[in-house]
Coordinates of C-alpha atoms and ligand atoms in Angstrom, one line a residue:
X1 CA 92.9 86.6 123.8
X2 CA 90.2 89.2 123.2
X3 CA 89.4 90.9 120.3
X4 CA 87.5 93.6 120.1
X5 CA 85.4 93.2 116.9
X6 CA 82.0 96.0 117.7
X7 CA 83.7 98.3 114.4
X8 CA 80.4 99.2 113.0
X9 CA 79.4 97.1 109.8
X10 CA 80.5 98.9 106.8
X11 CA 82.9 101.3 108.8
X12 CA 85.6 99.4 108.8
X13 CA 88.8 98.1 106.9
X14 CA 90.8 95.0 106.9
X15 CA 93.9 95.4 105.3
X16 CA 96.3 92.0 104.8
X17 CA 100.0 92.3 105.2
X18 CA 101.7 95.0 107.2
X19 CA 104.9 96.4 104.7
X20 CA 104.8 99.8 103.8
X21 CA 102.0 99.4 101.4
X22 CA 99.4 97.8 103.8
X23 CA 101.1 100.2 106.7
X24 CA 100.4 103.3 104.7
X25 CA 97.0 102.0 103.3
X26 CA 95.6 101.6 107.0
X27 CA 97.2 105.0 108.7
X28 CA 95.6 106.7 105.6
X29 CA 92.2 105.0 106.1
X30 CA 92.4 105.6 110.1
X31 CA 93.6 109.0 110.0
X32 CA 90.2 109.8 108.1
X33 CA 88.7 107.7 110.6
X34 CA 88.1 104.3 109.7
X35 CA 88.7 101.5 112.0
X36 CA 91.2 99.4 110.4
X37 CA 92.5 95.7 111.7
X38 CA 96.0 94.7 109.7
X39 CA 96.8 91.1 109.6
X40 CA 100.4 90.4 109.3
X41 CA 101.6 86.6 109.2
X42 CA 105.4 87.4 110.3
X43 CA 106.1 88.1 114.0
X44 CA 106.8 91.4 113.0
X45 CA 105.3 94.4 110.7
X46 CA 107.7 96.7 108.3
X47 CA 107.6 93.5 105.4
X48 CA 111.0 93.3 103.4
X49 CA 111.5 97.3 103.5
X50 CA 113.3 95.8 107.4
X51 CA 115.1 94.0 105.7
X52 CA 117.0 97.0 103.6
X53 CA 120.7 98.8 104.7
X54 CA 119.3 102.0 103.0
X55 CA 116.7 103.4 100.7
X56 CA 117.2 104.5 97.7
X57 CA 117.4 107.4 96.4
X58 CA 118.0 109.3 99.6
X59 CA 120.1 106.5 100.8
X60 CA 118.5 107.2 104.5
X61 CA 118.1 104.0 106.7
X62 CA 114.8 102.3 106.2
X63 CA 114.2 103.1 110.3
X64 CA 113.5 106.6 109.3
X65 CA 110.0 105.7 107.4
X66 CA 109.2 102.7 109.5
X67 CA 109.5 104.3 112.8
X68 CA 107.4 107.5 112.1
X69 CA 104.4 104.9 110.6
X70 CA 105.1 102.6 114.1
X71 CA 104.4 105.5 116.1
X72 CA 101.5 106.9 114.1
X73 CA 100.1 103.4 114.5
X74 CA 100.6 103.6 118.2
X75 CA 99.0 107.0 118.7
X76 CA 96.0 106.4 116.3
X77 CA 93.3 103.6 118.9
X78 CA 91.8 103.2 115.4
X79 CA 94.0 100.9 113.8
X80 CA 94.5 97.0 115.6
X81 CA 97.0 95.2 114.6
X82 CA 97.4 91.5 115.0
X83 CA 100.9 89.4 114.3
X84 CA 101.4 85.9 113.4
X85 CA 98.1 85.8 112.0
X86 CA 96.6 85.1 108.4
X87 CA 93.2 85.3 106.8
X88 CA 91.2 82.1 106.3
X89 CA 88.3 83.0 104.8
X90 CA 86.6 85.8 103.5
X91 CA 82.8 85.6 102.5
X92 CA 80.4 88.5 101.8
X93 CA 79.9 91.4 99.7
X94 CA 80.9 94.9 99.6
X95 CA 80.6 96.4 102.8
X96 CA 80.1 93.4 104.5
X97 CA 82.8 91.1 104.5
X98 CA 83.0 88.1 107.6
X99 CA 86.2 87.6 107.6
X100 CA 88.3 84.4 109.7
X101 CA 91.2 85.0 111.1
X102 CA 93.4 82.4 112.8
X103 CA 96.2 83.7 115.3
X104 CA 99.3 81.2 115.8
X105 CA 101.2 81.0 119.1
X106 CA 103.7 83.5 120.0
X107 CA 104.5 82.6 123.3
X108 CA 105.3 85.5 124.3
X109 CA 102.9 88.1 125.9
X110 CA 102.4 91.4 125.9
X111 CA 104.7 91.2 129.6
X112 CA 107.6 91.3 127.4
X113 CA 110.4 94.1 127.9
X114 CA 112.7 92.6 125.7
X115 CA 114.8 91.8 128.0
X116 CA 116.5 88.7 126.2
X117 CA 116.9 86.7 129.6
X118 CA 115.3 83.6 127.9
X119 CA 117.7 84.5 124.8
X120 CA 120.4 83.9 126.6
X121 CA 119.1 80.5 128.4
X122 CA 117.9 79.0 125.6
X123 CA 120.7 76.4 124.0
X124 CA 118.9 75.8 120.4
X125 CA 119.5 78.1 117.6
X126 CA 118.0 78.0 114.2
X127 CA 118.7 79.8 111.2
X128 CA 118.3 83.8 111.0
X129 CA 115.2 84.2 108.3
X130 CA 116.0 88.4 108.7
X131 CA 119.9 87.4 107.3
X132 CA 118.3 84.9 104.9
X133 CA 120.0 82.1 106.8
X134 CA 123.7 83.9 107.0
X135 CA 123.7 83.2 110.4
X136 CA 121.6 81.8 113.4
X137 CA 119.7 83.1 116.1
X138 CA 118.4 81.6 119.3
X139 CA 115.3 79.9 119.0
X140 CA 113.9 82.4 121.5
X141 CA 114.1 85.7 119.7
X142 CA 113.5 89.0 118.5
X143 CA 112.5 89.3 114.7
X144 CA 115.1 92.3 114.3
X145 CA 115.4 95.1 116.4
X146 CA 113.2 97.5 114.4
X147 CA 110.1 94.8 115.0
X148 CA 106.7 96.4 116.1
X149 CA 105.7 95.0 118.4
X150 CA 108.7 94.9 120.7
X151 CA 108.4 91.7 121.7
X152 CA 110.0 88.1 121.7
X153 CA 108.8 84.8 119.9
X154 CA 109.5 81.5 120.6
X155 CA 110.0 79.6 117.6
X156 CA 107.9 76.2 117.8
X157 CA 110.7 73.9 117.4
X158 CA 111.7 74.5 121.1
X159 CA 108.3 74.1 122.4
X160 CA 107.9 70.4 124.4
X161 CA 111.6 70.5 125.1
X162 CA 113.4 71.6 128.0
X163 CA 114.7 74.5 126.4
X164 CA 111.2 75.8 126.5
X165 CA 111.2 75.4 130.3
X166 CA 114.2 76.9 130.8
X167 CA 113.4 80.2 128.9
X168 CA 110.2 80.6 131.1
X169 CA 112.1 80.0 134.1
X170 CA 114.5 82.7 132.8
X171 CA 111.9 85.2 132.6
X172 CA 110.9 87.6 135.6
X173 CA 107.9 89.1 134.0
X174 CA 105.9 86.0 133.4
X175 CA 105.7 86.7 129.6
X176 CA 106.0 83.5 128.4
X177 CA 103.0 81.0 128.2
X178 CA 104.3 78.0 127.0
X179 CA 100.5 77.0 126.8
X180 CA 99.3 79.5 124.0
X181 CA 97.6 78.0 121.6
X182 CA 96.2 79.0 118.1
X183 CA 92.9 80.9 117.8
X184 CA 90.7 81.8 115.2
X185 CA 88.2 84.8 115.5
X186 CA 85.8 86.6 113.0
X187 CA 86.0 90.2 111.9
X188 CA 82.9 92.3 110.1
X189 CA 84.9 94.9 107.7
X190 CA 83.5 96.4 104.9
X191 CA 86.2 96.6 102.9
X192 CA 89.4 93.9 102.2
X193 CA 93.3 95.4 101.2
X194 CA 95.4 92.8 100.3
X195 CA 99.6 94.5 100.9
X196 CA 100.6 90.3 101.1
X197 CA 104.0 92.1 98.8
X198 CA 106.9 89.9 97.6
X199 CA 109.6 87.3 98.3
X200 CA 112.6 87.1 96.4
X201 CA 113.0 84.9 93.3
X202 CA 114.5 81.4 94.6
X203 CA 117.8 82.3 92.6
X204 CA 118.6 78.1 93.2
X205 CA 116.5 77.9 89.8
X206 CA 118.5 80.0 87.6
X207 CA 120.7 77.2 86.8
X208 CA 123.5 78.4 84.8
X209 CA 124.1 81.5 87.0
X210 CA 125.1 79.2 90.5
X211 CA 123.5 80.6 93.3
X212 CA 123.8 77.5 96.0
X213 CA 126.5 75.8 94.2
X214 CA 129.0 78.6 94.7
X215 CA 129.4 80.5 97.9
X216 CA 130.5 83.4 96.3
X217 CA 127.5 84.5 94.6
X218 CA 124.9 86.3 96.3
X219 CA 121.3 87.6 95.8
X220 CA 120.3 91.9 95.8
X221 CA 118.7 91.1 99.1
X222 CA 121.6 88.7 100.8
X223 CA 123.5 91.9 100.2
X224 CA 121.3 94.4 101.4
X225 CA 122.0 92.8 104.8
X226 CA 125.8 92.0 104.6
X227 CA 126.0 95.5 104.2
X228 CA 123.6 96.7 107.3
X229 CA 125.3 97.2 110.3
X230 CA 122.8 94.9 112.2
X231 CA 123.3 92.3 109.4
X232 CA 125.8 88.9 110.1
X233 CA 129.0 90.7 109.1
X234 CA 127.9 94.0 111.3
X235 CA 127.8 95.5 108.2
X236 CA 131.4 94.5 106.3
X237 CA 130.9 93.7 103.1
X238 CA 132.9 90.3 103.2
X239 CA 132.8 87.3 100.6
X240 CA 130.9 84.4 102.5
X241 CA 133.5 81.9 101.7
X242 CA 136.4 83.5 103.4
X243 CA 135.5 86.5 104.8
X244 CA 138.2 88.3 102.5
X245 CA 137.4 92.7 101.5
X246 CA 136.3 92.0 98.1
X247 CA 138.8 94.2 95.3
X248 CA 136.2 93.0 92.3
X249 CA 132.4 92.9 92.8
X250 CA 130.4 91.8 89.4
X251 CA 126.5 92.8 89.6
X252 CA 124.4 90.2 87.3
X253 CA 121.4 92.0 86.6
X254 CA 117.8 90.2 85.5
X255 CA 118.8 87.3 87.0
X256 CA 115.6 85.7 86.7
X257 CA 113.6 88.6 85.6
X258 CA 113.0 89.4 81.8
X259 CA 113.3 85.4 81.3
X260 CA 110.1 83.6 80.2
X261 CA 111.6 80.5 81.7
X262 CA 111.5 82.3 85.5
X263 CA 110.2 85.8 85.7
X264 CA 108.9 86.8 82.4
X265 CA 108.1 90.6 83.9
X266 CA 111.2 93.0 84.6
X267 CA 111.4 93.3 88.4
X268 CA 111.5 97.5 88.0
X269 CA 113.2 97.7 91.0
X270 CA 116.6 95.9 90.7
X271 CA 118.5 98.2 88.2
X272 CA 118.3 100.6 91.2
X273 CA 118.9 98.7 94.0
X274 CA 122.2 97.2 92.1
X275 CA 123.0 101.0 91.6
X276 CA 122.7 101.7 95.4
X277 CA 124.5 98.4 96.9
X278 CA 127.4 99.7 93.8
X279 CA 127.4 102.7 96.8
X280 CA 127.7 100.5 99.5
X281 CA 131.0 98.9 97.9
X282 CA 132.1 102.3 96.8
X283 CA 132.3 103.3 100.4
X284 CA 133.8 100.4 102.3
X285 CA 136.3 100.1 99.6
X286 CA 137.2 103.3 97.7
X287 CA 139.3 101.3 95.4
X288 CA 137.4 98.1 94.5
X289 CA 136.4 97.8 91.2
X290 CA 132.5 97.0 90.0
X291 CA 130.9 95.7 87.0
X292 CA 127.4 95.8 86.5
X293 CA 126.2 93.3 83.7
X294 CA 123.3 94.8 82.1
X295 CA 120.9 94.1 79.5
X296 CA 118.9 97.4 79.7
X297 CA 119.5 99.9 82.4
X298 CA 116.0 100.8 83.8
X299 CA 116.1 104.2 86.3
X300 CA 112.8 105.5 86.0
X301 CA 112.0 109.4 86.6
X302 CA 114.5 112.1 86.8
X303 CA 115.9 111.0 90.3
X304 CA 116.8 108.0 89.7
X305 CA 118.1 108.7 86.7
X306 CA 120.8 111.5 88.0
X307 CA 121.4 108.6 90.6
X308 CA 122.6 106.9 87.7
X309 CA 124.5 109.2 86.1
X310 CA 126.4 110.1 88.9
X311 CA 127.1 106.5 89.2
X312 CA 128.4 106.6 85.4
X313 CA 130.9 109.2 86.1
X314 CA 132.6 107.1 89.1
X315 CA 135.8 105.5 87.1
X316 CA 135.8 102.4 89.2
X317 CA 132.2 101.5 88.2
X318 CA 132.1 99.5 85.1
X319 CA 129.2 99.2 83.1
X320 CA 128.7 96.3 80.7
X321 CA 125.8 96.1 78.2
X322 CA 125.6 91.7 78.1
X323 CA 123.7 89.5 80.1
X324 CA 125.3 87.2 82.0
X325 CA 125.0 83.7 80.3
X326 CA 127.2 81.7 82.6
X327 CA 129.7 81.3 85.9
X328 CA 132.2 79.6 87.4
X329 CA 134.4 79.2 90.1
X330 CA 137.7 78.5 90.5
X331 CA 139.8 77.2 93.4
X332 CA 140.2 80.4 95.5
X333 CA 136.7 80.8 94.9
X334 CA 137.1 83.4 92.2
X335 CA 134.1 83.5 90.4
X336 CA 134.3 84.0 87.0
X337 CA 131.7 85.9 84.8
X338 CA 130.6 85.2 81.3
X339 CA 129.1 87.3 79.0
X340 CA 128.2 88.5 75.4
X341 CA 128.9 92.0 75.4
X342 CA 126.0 93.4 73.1
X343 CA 127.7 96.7 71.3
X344 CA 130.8 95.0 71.1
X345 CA 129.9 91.3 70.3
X346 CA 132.9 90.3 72.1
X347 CA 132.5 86.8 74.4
X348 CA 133.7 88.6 77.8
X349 CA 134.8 86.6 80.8
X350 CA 135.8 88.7 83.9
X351 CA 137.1 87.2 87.4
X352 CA 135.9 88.9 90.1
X353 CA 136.2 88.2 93.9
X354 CA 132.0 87.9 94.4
X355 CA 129.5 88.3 92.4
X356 CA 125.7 89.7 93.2
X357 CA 122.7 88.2 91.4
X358 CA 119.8 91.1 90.8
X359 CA 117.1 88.7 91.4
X360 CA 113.5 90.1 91.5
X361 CA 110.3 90.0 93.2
X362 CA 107.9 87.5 93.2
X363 CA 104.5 87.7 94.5
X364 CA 104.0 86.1 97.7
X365 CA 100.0 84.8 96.4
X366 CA 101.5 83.2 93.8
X367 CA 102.1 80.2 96.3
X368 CA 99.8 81.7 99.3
X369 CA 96.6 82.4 97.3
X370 CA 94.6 84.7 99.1
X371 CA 91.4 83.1 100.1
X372 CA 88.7 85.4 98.9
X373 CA 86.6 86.3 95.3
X374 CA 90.4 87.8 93.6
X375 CA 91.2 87.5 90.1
X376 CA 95.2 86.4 90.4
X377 CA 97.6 86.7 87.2
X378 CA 99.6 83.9 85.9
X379 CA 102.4 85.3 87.8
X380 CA 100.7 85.4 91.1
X381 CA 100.2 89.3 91.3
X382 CA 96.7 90.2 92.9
X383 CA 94.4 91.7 89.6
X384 CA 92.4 94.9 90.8
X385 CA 88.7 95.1 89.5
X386 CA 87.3 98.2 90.7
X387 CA 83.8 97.4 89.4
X388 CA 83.8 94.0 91.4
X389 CA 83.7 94.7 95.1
X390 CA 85.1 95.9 97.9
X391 CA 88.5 94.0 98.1
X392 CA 91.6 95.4 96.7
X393 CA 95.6 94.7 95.8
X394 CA 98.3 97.5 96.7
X395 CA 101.7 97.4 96.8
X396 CA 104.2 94.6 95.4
X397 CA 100.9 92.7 96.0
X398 CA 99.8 94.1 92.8
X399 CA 103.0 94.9 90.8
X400 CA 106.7 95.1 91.3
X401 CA 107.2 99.0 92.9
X402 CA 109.5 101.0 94.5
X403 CA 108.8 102.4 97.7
X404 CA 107.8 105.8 96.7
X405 CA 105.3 104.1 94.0
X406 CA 104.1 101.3 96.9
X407 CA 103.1 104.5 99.4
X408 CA 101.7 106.5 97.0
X409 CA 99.1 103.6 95.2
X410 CA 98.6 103.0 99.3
X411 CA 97.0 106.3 99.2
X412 CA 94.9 105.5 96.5
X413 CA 94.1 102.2 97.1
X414 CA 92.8 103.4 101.4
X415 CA 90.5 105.8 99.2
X416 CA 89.2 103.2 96.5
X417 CA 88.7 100.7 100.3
X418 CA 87.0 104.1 101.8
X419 CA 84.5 104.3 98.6
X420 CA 83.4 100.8 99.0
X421 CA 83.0 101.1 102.6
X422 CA 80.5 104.4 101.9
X423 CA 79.1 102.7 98.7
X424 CA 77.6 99.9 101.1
Ligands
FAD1 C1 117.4 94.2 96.7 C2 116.3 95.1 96.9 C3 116.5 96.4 97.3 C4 115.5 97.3 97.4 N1 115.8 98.6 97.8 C5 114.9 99.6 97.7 C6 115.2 100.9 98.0 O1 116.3 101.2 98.3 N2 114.2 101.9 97.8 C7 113.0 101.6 97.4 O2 112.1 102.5 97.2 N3 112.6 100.2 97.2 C8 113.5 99.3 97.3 N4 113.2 98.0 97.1 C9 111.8 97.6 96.9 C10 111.0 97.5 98.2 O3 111.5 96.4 98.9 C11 109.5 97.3 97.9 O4 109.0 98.5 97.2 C12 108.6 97.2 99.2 O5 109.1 96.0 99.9 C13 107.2 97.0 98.9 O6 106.4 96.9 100.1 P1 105.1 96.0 100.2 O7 104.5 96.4 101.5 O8 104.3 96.1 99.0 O9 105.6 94.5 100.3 P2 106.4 93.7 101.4 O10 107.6 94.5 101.9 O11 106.7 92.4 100.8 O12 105.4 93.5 102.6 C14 104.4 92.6 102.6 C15 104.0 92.2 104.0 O13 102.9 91.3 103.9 C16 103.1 90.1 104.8 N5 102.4 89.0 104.2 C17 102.7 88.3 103.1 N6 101.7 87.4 102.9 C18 100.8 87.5 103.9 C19 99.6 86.8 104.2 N7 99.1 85.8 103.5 N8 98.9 87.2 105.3 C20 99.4 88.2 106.1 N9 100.5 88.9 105.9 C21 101.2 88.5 104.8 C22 104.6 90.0 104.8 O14 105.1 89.2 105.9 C23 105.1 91.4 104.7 O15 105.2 91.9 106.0 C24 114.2 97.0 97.0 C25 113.9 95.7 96.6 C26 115.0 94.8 96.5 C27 114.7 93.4 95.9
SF4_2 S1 110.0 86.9 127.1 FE1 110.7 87.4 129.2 S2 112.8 86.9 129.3 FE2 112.2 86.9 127.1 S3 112.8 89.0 126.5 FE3 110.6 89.0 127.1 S4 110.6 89.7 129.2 FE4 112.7 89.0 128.7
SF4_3 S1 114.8 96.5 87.0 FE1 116.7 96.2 85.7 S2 117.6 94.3 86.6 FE2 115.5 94.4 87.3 S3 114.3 93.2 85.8 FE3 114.2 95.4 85.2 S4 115.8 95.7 83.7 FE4 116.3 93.8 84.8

């Protein structure tokens, strides 16, 4: 592979992670003029915003944003982008940052027109990461079908095997090299953005609210994708255990957020996306009835609070001031919900046909510290010192946002990167 690394010393940006924060941090920085290289460790840039049915508050499709950012990236030779890859080391100062970068094997090459021949003659499948394991996917595969690039991946497990042989054999355009091999290569940037966002909380932890133990009971994001047509159900809205048109849906929100014993921070994004995926049901299924479990409602900014309201006036939308203390499930696979419902005091317990947990974002450095001079919270979100240096945090990196509040600190943080650069 070569890499063209001759950006001038001090003129140029790295930014780490390629969402929607680090995606608008770089085309803000290159648009200027800046060279900018973004290191993304998934086969695929666009981060979890892919991963979304629709956006809130517009309810658009997430393709709308992502595509116009893919093909500013394409027109602007500025900006580089590398896949699969992940920053090993960053040592320097401000303006001068040496930076490693190590690259692992697609094998897959830039031959790729998608295709899927070696889809289609390759036996092994594995489970589908995009559907959060809902379903599988061939181990020879295309992230989803908004990925940038456009190209397939062999997942690892198949390489060695005969599998492996028989997807290069099925290909006609000599894109796969089943001897790739990982590489490692050194950038000079003057200026480091870390846009490494979120993963979901592991809901499996929240004990007394069943996530794992009951099929029933999904996460926000599980649902974001049962109700996307390119999801596992093609976008039906089905309970997982029996694929039955749910008539009850019970929304738990904080689950795991506002708890000092998971999330201690509130998530800031979940009351809304319940709000939304309330929408999705609403619909599919004009007369199935929801109940969102609440302990505070929080709609930030005139928007999203007449989305709310709006959602207040619909008289099959319940709302129920009470957090959720436990659930159940019975032999149909009802789940039942129980609650304390705070202006009442009454013990509630509701059946419903599935029920959706409003887990919240964790930072992804909590577990994959970033491996430069960073100051990381207790919580694992990156801490900005803008009297430090030259290597900044935007995005869910930094603090649970929206997407609106992730593009528009992207903005500020590509100026903050473009000061340090010019400082040097
Ligand atoms: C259920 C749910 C629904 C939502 N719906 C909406 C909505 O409708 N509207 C809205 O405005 N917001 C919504 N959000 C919030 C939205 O998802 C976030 O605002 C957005 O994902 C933030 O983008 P980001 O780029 O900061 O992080 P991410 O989307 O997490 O992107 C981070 C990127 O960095 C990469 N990365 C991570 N670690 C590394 C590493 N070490 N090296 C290289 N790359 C790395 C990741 O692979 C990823 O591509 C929703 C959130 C949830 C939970
Ligand atoms: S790797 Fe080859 S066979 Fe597979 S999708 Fe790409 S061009 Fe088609
Ligand atoms: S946004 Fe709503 S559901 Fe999410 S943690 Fe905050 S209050 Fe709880």
């Amino acid at each position: 592979m070569s890499v063209e690394t001759t950006a001038p010393a001090g003129g140029s940006i790295l930014v780490v992670g390629g969402g929607i924060s680090g995606l608008t941090t770089a085309l803000e920085a290159a648009e200027v003029g800046y060279e900018v290289y973004i290191v993304e460790k998934s086969p695929s840039l666009g981060g979890r915003v892919a991963q979304l049915n629709q956006y809130f508050p517009k309810l658009c499709p997430p393709t709308c944003g992502l595509e116009i950012n893919y093909r500013r990236i394409k027109d602007n030779p500025r900006v580089k982008t590398f896949t699969m890859a992940e920053v090993e080391k960053v040592e320097g100062s401000t303006g001068n940052y040496d930076v490693t970068i190590k690259v692992s094997p697609r094998y897959v090459n830039s031959n790729c027109t998608c295709c899927g021949d070696c889809s289609a003659a390759c036996d092994t499948e594995i489970d589908n990461g995009y559907n959060f394991g809902m379903d599988k996917v061939k181990a020879a595969y295309l992230p989803h079908e908004m990925s940038y690039p456009q190209r397939y991946v062999l997942d690892p497990v198949i390489i060695g095997t005969e599998d492996a042989k028989k997807c290069k054999e099925a290909c006609k355009y000599a894109a796969i090299d089943l001897d790739m091999e990982p590489k490692t290569f050194s950038l000079r940037v003057g200026s480091v953005v870390y846009a490494t966002g979120w993963e979901p909380y592991d809901a499996t932890k929240i004990d007394n609210l069943g996530f794992g133990r009951y099929l029933n009971i999904v996460t926000n994001m599980m649902m974001e994708r049962l109700a996307a047509g390119n999801g596992p159900t093609a976008g039906n809205i089905l309970r997982p255990s029996d694929d039955k048109a749910p008539e009850t849906i019970a929304f738990v929100q904080c689950a795991g957020s506002r708890d000092e014993n998971h999330l201690p921070y509130c998530s800031y994004i979940c009351c809304m996306a319940s709000l939304k995926q309330a929408t999705y049901v609403r619909a599919q299924y004009p007369d199935a009835k929801i109940y969102i479990y609440y302990i505070d409602m929080r709609t930030p900014g005139n928007r999203y609070e007449k989305f709310y309201k709006k959602l207040k006036e619909d008289e099959n939308i319940f709302f129920v001031k009470g957090k959720v203390a436990e659930v159940s499930e019975d032999d149909n696979g009802n789940i039942e919900v129980v609650a304390e419902n705070a202006v009442t005091g009454e013990k509630i317990r509701q059946t419903v046909d599935m029920a959706v947990l409003a887990t919240g974002m964790q930072p992804t450095a909590l577990k994959d510290k970033p491996k430069a001079d960073l100051k990381i919270s207790e919580y694992g979100f990156v801490v900005n010192d803008f009297d430090k240096g030259g290597i900044f945090a935007v995005g869910c990196a930094n603090k649970p946002l929206d997407v609106v509040s992730s593009n528009q600190n992207a903005t500020g943080i590509a100026l903050k990167a473009i000061q340090a650069v010019k400082r040097s």
